Short mmCIF file of C-alpha atoms and ligand atoms in Angstrom, two decimals:
data_model
loop_
_atom_site.label_atom_id
_atom_site.label_comp_id
_atom_site.label_asym_id
_atom_site.label_seq_id
_atom_site.Cartn_x
_atom_site.Cartn_y
_atom_site.Cartn_z
CA MET A 1 0.00 0.00 0.00
CA ASN A 2 1.36 3.36 -0.99
CA GLN A 3 1.03 5.50 2.12
CA ALA A 4 0.98 8.62 -0.02
CA LEU A 5 -2.35 7.38 -1.29
CA SER A 6 -3.82 6.67 2.11
CA PRO A 7 -3.97 10.09 3.72
CA SER A 8 -5.42 9.36 7.13
CA ALA A 9 -4.89 5.63 7.53
CA PRO A 10 -2.43 4.73 10.24
CA GLU A 11 0.21 2.29 9.04
CA ALA A 12 -1.13 -0.51 11.23
CA VAL A 13 -4.49 -0.16 9.54
CA ALA A 14 -3.29 0.03 5.98
CA ARG A 15 -0.89 -2.88 6.23
CA PRO A 16 -1.54 -6.53 6.94
CA LEU A 17 0.04 -8.15 9.98
CA THR A 18 2.91 -9.87 8.25
CA PHE A 19 4.44 -10.50 4.88
CA LEU A 20 5.62 -14.07 4.96
CA SER A 21 5.17 -17.64 3.90
CA PRO A 22 7.85 -19.58 2.21
CA LYS A 23 5.12 -22.15 1.49
CA ALA A 24 2.96 -19.75 -0.52
CA THR A 25 1.61 -21.59 -3.56
CA SER A 26 0.93 -18.62 -5.82
CA ALA A 27 2.89 -15.65 -7.03
CA ARG A 28 0.94 -13.50 -4.60
CA PRO A 29 2.66 -12.85 -1.29
CA THR A 30 0.78 -14.37 1.59
CA GLN A 31 -0.49 -11.73 3.96
CA ARG A 32 -2.20 -12.37 7.25
CA TRP A 33 -4.92 -10.04 8.40
CA SER A 34 -6.13 -9.77 11.97
CA VAL A 35 -9.85 -9.30 12.59
CA ALA A 36 -8.99 -6.09 14.44
CA GLY A 37 -6.96 -4.83 11.47
CA VAL A 38 -9.83 -5.54 9.09
CA GLN A 39 -12.29 -3.95 11.51
CA ALA A 40 -10.10 -0.83 11.59
CA LEU A 41 -10.29 -0.64 7.80
CA LEU A 42 -14.09 -1.03 7.88
CA ASP A 43 -14.24 1.81 10.44
CA LEU A 44 -12.17 4.32 8.44
CA PRO A 45 -13.87 7.55 7.42
CA PHE A 46 -15.89 6.59 4.33
CA LEU A 47 -13.99 8.78 1.87
CA ASP A 48 -10.59 7.65 3.17
CA LEU A 49 -11.64 4.02 2.80
CA LEU A 50 -12.85 4.55 -0.76
CA TRP A 51 -9.68 6.47 -1.60
CA GLN A 52 -7.52 3.55 -0.44
CA ALA A 53 -9.67 0.96 -2.16
CA GLN A 54 -9.65 2.88 -5.44
CA ALA A 55 -5.86 3.26 -5.26
CA VAL A 56 -5.42 -0.50 -4.77
CA HIS A 57 -7.91 -1.17 -7.52
CA ARG A 58 -6.18 1.05 -10.08
CA GLN A 59 -2.80 -0.43 -9.22
CA HIS A 60 -3.93 -4.03 -9.65
CA TRP A 61 -6.66 -3.70 -12.27
CA PRO A 62 -5.43 -0.96 -14.64
CA ALA A 63 -7.89 -2.02 -17.37
CA GLY A 64 -10.78 -1.37 -14.98
CA ASP A 65 -13.18 -3.71 -16.76
CA ILE A 66 -16.20 -5.46 -15.27
CA GLU A 67 -16.54 -9.23 -15.54
CA LEU A 68 -20.00 -10.49 -16.55
CA ALA A 69 -20.85 -13.91 -15.12
CA THR A 70 -24.14 -15.68 -15.74
CA LEU A 71 -25.73 -18.04 -13.24
CA LEU A 72 -27.93 -21.02 -13.98
CA SER A 73 -29.64 -23.18 -11.40
CA VAL A 74 -29.10 -26.66 -12.86
CA LYS A 75 -30.70 -28.47 -9.92
CA THR A 76 -33.22 -26.42 -7.99
CA GLY A 77 -34.72 -26.85 -4.52
CA GLY A 78 -35.23 -29.77 -2.16
CA CYS A 79 -31.89 -29.29 -0.37
CA PRO A 80 -31.54 -31.09 3.00
CA GLU A 81 -29.40 -28.33 4.56
CA ASN A 82 -30.93 -25.56 6.69
CA CYS A 83 -28.99 -22.45 5.62
CA GLY A 84 -31.18 -19.70 7.11
CA TYR A 85 -30.92 -17.43 4.05
CA CYS A 86 -31.70 -19.99 1.39
CA PRO A 87 -34.97 -20.34 -0.51
CA GLN A 88 -33.90 -23.79 -1.77
CA SER A 89 -33.81 -25.58 1.58
CA ALA A 90 -36.46 -28.30 1.87
CA GLN A 91 -36.80 -27.34 5.53
CA PHE A 92 -38.48 -23.99 4.75
CA ASP A 93 -41.73 -23.26 3.03
CA THR A 94 -40.67 -20.80 0.33
CA GLY A 95 -42.72 -22.02 -2.62
CA VAL A 96 -39.62 -23.22 -4.49
CA ALA A 97 -40.40 -26.64 -6.00
CA ALA A 98 -37.70 -29.30 -6.11
CA GLN A 99 -36.57 -30.16 -9.63
CA LYS A 100 -34.28 -32.76 -11.18
CA LEU A 101 -30.93 -31.95 -12.79
CA LEU A 102 -31.48 -30.00 -16.02
CA PRO A 103 -30.73 -31.97 -19.17
CA LEU A 104 -27.51 -31.20 -21.05
CA ASP A 105 -29.25 -29.51 -24.00
CA GLU A 106 -31.05 -27.03 -21.72
CA VAL A 107 -27.81 -26.17 -19.95
CA LEU A 108 -26.08 -25.65 -23.29
CA ALA A 109 -28.88 -23.46 -24.63
CA ALA A 110 -28.59 -21.23 -21.54
CA ALA A 111 -24.80 -21.09 -21.85
CA ARG A 112 -25.00 -20.11 -25.53
CA ALA A 113 -27.50 -17.36 -24.70
CA ALA A 114 -25.22 -16.12 -21.90
CA ARG A 115 -22.27 -16.02 -24.29
CA GLU A 116 -24.30 -14.11 -26.90
CA ALA A 117 -25.32 -11.62 -24.20
CA GLY A 118 -21.64 -10.95 -23.42
CA ALA A 119 -20.93 -13.14 -20.38
CA THR A 120 -17.46 -14.64 -20.13
CA ARG A 121 -18.13 -16.94 -17.17
CA PHE A 122 -20.97 -19.41 -16.73
CA CYS A 123 -21.75 -20.66 -13.24
CA MET A 124 -23.91 -23.72 -12.63
CA GLY A 125 -25.52 -24.04 -9.20
CA ALA A 126 -27.06 -27.12 -7.63
CA ALA A 127 -29.06 -27.34 -4.40
CA TRP A 128 -27.11 -30.29 -3.05
CA ARG A 129 -25.54 -30.79 0.38
CA ALA A 130 -22.88 -32.80 -1.43
CA PRO A 131 -23.03 -34.38 -4.90
CA LYS A 132 -23.13 -38.17 -5.34
CA GLU A 133 -20.75 -39.91 -7.73
CA ARG A 134 -23.36 -40.04 -10.49
CA ASP A 135 -24.03 -36.31 -10.01
CA ILE A 136 -20.34 -35.63 -10.56
CA GLU A 137 -20.40 -37.68 -13.78
CA LYS A 138 -23.37 -35.72 -15.09
CA MET A 139 -21.89 -32.39 -14.07
CA ALA A 140 -18.58 -33.30 -15.71
CA GLU A 141 -20.44 -33.78 -18.99
CA ARG A 142 -22.14 -30.38 -18.64
CA ILE A 143 -18.92 -28.60 -17.65
CA ALA A 144 -17.03 -30.03 -20.63
CA ALA A 145 -19.80 -28.93 -23.02
CA VAL A 146 -19.95 -25.38 -21.61
CA LYS A 147 -16.16 -25.11 -21.69
CA ALA A 148 -16.21 -26.11 -25.37
CA LEU A 149 -18.28 -22.97 -26.07
CA GLY A 150 -15.30 -20.84 -25.01
CA LEU A 151 -16.77 -19.80 -21.67
CA GLU A 152 -15.01 -19.94 -18.33
CA THR A 153 -16.75 -22.59 -16.24
CA CYS A 154 -17.79 -22.34 -12.61
CA ALA A 155 -19.89 -24.68 -10.48
CA THR A 156 -21.34 -24.61 -6.98
CA LEU A 157 -22.55 -28.04 -5.94
CA GLY A 158 -21.99 -28.22 -2.18
CA MET A 159 -19.30 -30.15 -0.32
CA LEU A 160 -16.71 -32.03 -2.38
CA THR A 161 -14.16 -34.72 -1.66
CA PRO A 162 -10.66 -34.28 -3.13
CA ALA A 163 -11.41 -37.00 -5.71
CA GLN A 164 -14.60 -35.26 -6.80
CA ALA A 165 -12.77 -31.96 -7.15
CA GLN A 166 -10.16 -33.71 -9.31
CA ALA A 167 -12.86 -35.22 -11.51
CA LEU A 168 -14.42 -31.79 -12.03
CA LYS A 169 -11.02 -30.31 -12.83
CA ALA A 170 -10.44 -33.03 -15.43
CA SER A 171 -13.74 -32.16 -17.10
CA GLY A 172 -12.66 -28.53 -17.61
CA LEU A 173 -13.84 -26.75 -14.46
CA ASP A 174 -12.10 -23.39 -14.05
CA TYR A 175 -13.70 -22.16 -10.78
CA TYR A 176 -15.59 -23.69 -7.87
CA ASN A 177 -17.88 -21.46 -5.80
CA HIS A 178 -18.15 -22.36 -2.14
CA ASN A 179 -18.87 -19.48 0.22
CA LEU A 180 -17.81 -19.11 3.84
CA ASP A 181 -20.81 -16.78 4.11
CA THR A 182 -19.98 -15.24 7.51
CA ALA A 183 -17.48 -15.32 10.37
CA PRO A 184 -16.88 -18.67 12.12
CA GLU A 185 -18.38 -17.26 15.34
CA TYR A 186 -21.70 -16.45 13.67
CA TYR A 187 -21.95 -19.51 11.42
CA GLN A 188 -24.02 -21.68 13.78
CA ASP A 189 -26.63 -18.89 13.99
CA VAL A 190 -27.10 -19.24 10.23
CA VAL A 191 -26.84 -22.97 9.56
CA SER A 192 -26.67 -25.96 11.90
CA THR A 193 -26.53 -28.91 9.49
CA ARG A 194 -22.81 -28.41 8.80
CA GLN A 195 -19.72 -26.87 10.35
CA TYR A 196 -17.47 -24.05 9.21
CA GLN A 197 -14.65 -26.58 9.01
CA ASP A 198 -16.65 -28.54 6.38
CA ARG A 199 -16.55 -25.44 4.16
CA LEU A 200 -12.79 -25.02 4.73
CA ASP A 201 -12.21 -28.70 3.90
CA THR A 202 -14.02 -28.39 0.57
CA LEU A 203 -12.08 -25.22 -0.27
CA GLN A 204 -8.89 -27.16 0.42
CA ALA A 205 -10.03 -30.00 -1.86
CA VAL A 206 -10.80 -27.51 -4.63
CA ARG A 207 -7.46 -25.75 -4.29
CA GLY A 208 -5.65 -29.08 -4.12
CA ALA A 209 -7.21 -30.16 -7.41
CA GLY A 210 -5.94 -27.01 -9.15
CA VAL A 211 -9.42 -25.48 -9.56
CA LYS A 212 -9.59 -21.73 -8.94
CA VAL A 213 -11.51 -20.70 -5.83
CA CYS A 214 -14.61 -18.50 -5.82
CA CYS A 215 -15.48 -17.79 -2.19
CA GLY A 216 -17.31 -14.97 -0.48
CA GLY A 217 -20.24 -14.32 1.79
CA ILE A 218 -23.50 -12.60 2.61
CA ILE A 219 -24.01 -9.26 4.34
CA GLY A 220 -27.31 -8.53 6.08
CA MET A 221 -28.00 -11.74 8.02
CA GLY A 222 -28.13 -9.93 11.36
CA GLU A 223 -24.37 -10.24 11.84
CA ALA A 224 -22.47 -7.75 14.00
CA PRO A 225 -19.77 -5.52 12.45
CA VAL A 226 -17.09 -7.78 13.97
CA HIS A 227 -18.55 -10.73 12.05
CA ARG A 228 -18.15 -8.84 8.78
CA ALA A 229 -14.53 -8.21 9.72
CA GLY A 230 -14.19 -11.89 10.67
CA LEU A 231 -15.53 -13.06 7.31
CA LEU A 232 -13.20 -10.75 5.38
CA ALA A 233 -10.20 -11.84 7.47
CA GLN A 234 -11.05 -15.51 6.84
CA LEU A 235 -11.24 -14.91 3.08
CA ALA A 236 -8.10 -12.79 2.90
CA ASN A 237 -6.13 -15.30 5.01
CA LEU A 238 -6.90 -18.25 2.77
CA ASP A 239 -3.56 -19.23 1.29
CA PRO A 240 -3.70 -18.07 -1.42
CA TYR A 241 -6.78 -15.88 -1.19
CA PRO A 242 -9.65 -16.66 -3.63
CA GLU A 243 -9.43 -15.60 -7.25
CA SER A 244 -13.11 -14.58 -7.08
CA VAL A 245 -14.89 -13.07 -4.08
CA PRO A 246 -18.68 -12.75 -4.37
CA ILE A 247 -20.15 -10.30 -1.87
CA ASN A 248 -23.88 -10.91 -1.58
CA SER A 249 -26.41 -8.65 0.08
CA LEU A 250 -29.05 -10.90 1.63
CA VAL A 251 -32.05 -11.34 -0.64
CA PRO A 252 -34.79 -11.77 1.96
CA VAL A 253 -37.08 -14.58 0.81
CA PRO A 254 -40.36 -15.06 2.72
CA GLY A 255 -40.37 -18.43 4.51
CA THR A 256 -36.63 -18.41 5.26
CA PRO A 257 -35.62 -17.84 8.90
CA LEU A 258 -33.50 -14.80 8.01
CA ALA A 259 -36.17 -13.07 5.89
CA GLY A 260 -36.90 -10.60 8.70
CA SER A 261 -33.28 -9.47 9.15
CA ALA A 262 -32.78 -5.72 9.41
CA PRO A 263 -31.79 -4.26 6.03
CA VAL A 264 -28.12 -3.38 5.60
CA ASP A 265 -27.08 0.27 5.48
CA PRO A 266 -26.04 0.52 1.80
CA LEU A 267 -22.93 2.51 2.77
CA ASP A 268 -21.85 -0.32 5.07
CA PHE A 269 -22.23 -2.69 2.14
CA VAL A 270 -19.95 -0.43 0.07
CA ARG A 271 -17.43 -0.54 2.95
CA VAL A 272 -17.34 -4.34 2.80
CA ILE A 273 -16.61 -4.22 -0.93
CA ALA A 274 -13.83 -1.68 -0.36
CA VAL A 275 -12.18 -3.81 2.34
CA ALA A 276 -12.44 -6.92 0.15
CA ARG A 277 -10.59 -4.97 -2.56
CA ILE A 278 -7.87 -3.73 -0.19
CA THR A 279 -7.27 -7.11 1.45
CA MET A 280 -7.50 -9.18 -1.77
CA PRO A 281 -6.07 -6.86 -4.41
CA ARG A 282 -5.96 -9.32 -7.33
CA ALA A 283 -9.35 -10.97 -6.74
CA ARG A 284 -12.35 -10.39 -8.95
CA VAL A 285 -14.66 -8.89 -6.32
CA ARG A 286 -18.22 -9.62 -7.42
CA LEU A 287 -21.09 -7.33 -6.54
CA SER A 288 -23.28 -10.37 -6.27
CA ALA A 289 -26.86 -11.05 -5.04
CA GLY A 290 -29.04 -8.19 -3.87
CA ARG A 291 -28.33 -5.65 -6.61
CA GLN A 292 -32.05 -5.09 -7.22
CA GLN A 293 -32.27 -3.60 -3.73
CA LEU A 294 -29.17 -1.42 -4.11
CA GLY A 295 -30.07 1.01 -6.88
CA ASP A 296 -27.76 2.54 -9.47
CA ALA A 297 -26.00 5.10 -7.27
CA VAL A 298 -24.97 2.57 -4.62
CA GLN A 299 -23.81 0.16 -7.32
CA ALA A 300 -21.68 2.98 -8.75
CA LEU A 301 -20.12 3.42 -5.30
CA CYS A 302 -19.44 -0.34 -5.19
CA PHE A 303 -17.55 -0.08 -8.49
CA LEU A 304 -15.63 2.88 -7.09
CA ALA A 305 -14.82 0.73 -4.05
CA GLY A 306 -13.32 -1.94 -6.31
CA ALA A 307 -16.09 -4.31 -7.38
CA ASN A 308 -15.22 -5.59 -10.84
CA SER A 309 -17.67 -8.39 -11.52
CA ILE A 310 -21.45 -8.77 -11.59
CA PHE A 311 -23.99 -11.47 -12.35
CA HIS A 312 -25.49 -10.79 -15.77
CA GLY A 313 -28.99 -11.93 -16.64
CA ASP A 314 -32.41 -11.44 -15.08
CA GLN A 315 -32.22 -14.38 -12.68
CA LEU A 316 -29.77 -15.47 -9.99
CA LEU A 317 -30.62 -19.03 -8.89
CA VAL A 318 -34.28 -18.67 -7.97
CA THR A 319 -34.57 -14.93 -7.27
CA GLY A 320 -34.35 -11.96 -9.60
CA ASN A 321 -31.41 -9.89 -10.81
CA PRO A 322 -31.45 -6.60 -12.76
CA GLU A 323 -32.33 -7.09 -16.43
CA ALA A 324 -29.37 -7.41 -18.79
CA GLU A 325 -30.37 -4.26 -20.71
CA ALA A 326 -30.55 -2.24 -17.48
CA ASP A 327 -27.05 -3.39 -16.55
CA GLU A 328 -25.70 -2.55 -19.97
CA ARG A 329 -27.20 0.94 -19.66
CA LEU A 330 -25.70 1.34 -16.19
CA LEU A 331 -22.21 0.32 -17.35
CA GLN A 332 -22.53 2.69 -20.31
CA ARG A 333 -23.62 5.59 -18.08
CA LEU A 334 -20.58 4.94 -15.90
CA GLY A 335 -18.19 4.49 -18.83
CA LEU A 336 -17.35 0.96 -17.69
CA ARG A 337 -16.47 -1.79 -20.17
CA PRO A 338 -17.36 -5.47 -19.83
CA ALA A 339 -14.33 -7.77 -19.63
CA ALA A 340 -13.28 -9.51 -22.85
CA ARG A 341 -13.40 -13.29 -23.14
CA VAL A 342 -10.33 -14.97 -21.65
CA GLU A 343 -8.18 -16.60 -24.36
CA GLY A 344 -8.05 -20.36 -24.03
CA ALA A 345 -11.02 -20.49 -21.67
N1 SAM B 1 -25.66 -25.73 -2.28
C1 SAM B 1 -24.41 -25.13 -2.57
C2 SAM B 1 -23.81 -24.43 -1.38
O1 SAM B 1 -24.54 -24.05 -0.48
O2 SAM B 1 -22.60 -24.25 -1.38
C3 SAM B 1 -24.43 -24.19 -3.75
C4 SAM B 1 -25.60 -23.25 -3.95
S1 SAM B 1 -25.84 -22.00 -2.71
C5 SAM B 1 -27.40 -21.35 -3.17
C6 SAM B 1 -24.62 -20.77 -3.13
C7 SAM B 1 -24.56 -19.50 -2.31
O3 SAM B 1 -25.67 -18.66 -2.64
C8 SAM B 1 -24.64 -19.59 -0.82
O4 SAM B 1 -23.43 -19.97 -0.22
C9 SAM B 1 -24.98 -18.16 -0.43
O5 SAM B 1 -23.81 -17.40 -0.27
C10 SAM B 1 -25.75 -17.65 -1.66
N2 SAM B 1 -27.15 -17.38 -1.34
C11 SAM B 1 -28.13 -18.29 -1.21
N3 SAM B 1 -29.29 -17.70 -0.88
C12 SAM B 1 -29.05 -16.38 -0.80
C13 SAM B 1 -29.85 -15.24 -0.48
N4 SAM B 1 -31.13 -15.35 -0.17
N5 SAM B 1 -29.27 -14.02 -0.51
C14 SAM B 1 -27.96 -13.90 -0.82
N6 SAM B 1 -27.16 -14.93 -1.12
C15 SAM B 1 -27.69 -16.16 -1.10
C1 DTB B 2 -22.89 -16.46 -4.85
O1 DTB B 2 -22.08 -16.03 -4.01
N1 DTB B 2 -24.08 -15.93 -5.07
C2 DTB B 2 -24.80 -16.69 -6.07
C3 DTB B 2 -23.75 -17.75 -6.51
N2 DTB B 2 -22.68 -17.51 -5.61
C4 DTB B 2 -24.14 -19.14 -6.60
C5 DTB B 2 -26.09 -17.19 -5.59
C6 DTB B 2 -27.02 -16.09 -5.10
C7 DTB B 2 -28.33 -16.69 -4.75
C8 DTB B 2 -29.35 -15.67 -4.40
C9 DTB B 2 -30.67 -16.24 -4.04
C10 DTB B 2 -31.22 -17.18 -5.06
O2 DTB B 2 -31.56 -16.74 -6.19
O3 DTB B 2 -31.33 -18.37 -4.75
FE1 SF4 B 3 -28.68 -26.12 0.22
FE2 SF4 B 3 -26.77 -24.51 -0.69
FE3 SF4 B 3 -29.22 -23.55 -0.12
FE4 SF4 B 3 -27.64 -24.32 1.87
S1 SF4 B 3 -27.24 -22.62 0.41
S2 SF4 B 3 -29.81 -24.84 1.63
S3 SF4 B 3 -26.54 -26.05 0.93
S4 SF4 B 3 -28.70 -24.98 -1.73
#
């Protein structure tokens, strides 16, 4: 961090705890962040925080483009887990009907449409606790077919074993999405059918298989400020930190236990994006679920804070997302360009 660019940030705030790790597996230096250090960043005066985040962003992302990723729910509803935010849990009455895995041709049609609409990454989501072996075989077929269209592939299928992660890698999987969602201390208030360590184990399996990691969380589940700092510290201290970091604002779905959570102050949401940018400079930070609630001006602040990816297309998994045309207009009004397709993807 260039201190000249961080006018009022004390050194201890602007810098991570240590620069170390002979065992670092990527070119990025491993940096460890304390929860208190992250909290201090979150608490900076708003304009100082955005100044720092924008400086880091310009240094690490000089092209300043915005990645467009399209989501498709390939297996909807009926999930045995009890994640308190999720409309797809079978334990809550949300009106989401359980469906079987989408056939290959429907997945391919959606991927082609996403590519035509300008997306460079296609993410397939399944409401599984953990896929079975035959699910992995079917997903491998779908991943290979989407990859052959020239799209980057991403999947989010629940917990994986190392062997399953390797099978997905062999089929052409570029990214695996598996969110930590909140701080370890708050996790059991959100979901009780699995442990935080289960999430960390899957992330390890994904990394070990050579698949890039997409991992983030949700803001607005009733968490305290220290839990936001705890989530960001967990993400930034992964070694190496994730290549993609989706920051979701809770989409409150009637019937889910967390539907009545107090709405997030939009400026606090922008702060979380800014701290994700500062602590994970080379990550694609995705302004993820909840954009319909944010409005154009707050989204513009999120881009200023360092968000450089969005979901493109009018649906997330089962809830809505801004229409593609509205997003294109917004990017145009802001003079932001969509990212070009990655060669060899
Ligand atoms: N079943 C898999 C799992 O939980 O890892 C994959 C699908 S799950 C729906 C993927 C992520 O979507 C969750 O980890 C959570 O971060 C996000 N998500 C789900 N419901 C949400 C909601 N109502 N608002 C915001 N994000 C949500
Ligand atoms: C992520 O972090 N957000 C996406 C994606 N990864 C899979 C999912 C958002 C889901 C929002 C509620 C829904 O539509 O189910
Ligand atoms: Fe199931 Fe994933 Fe929803 Fe949790 S977030 S209920 S694991 S689909």
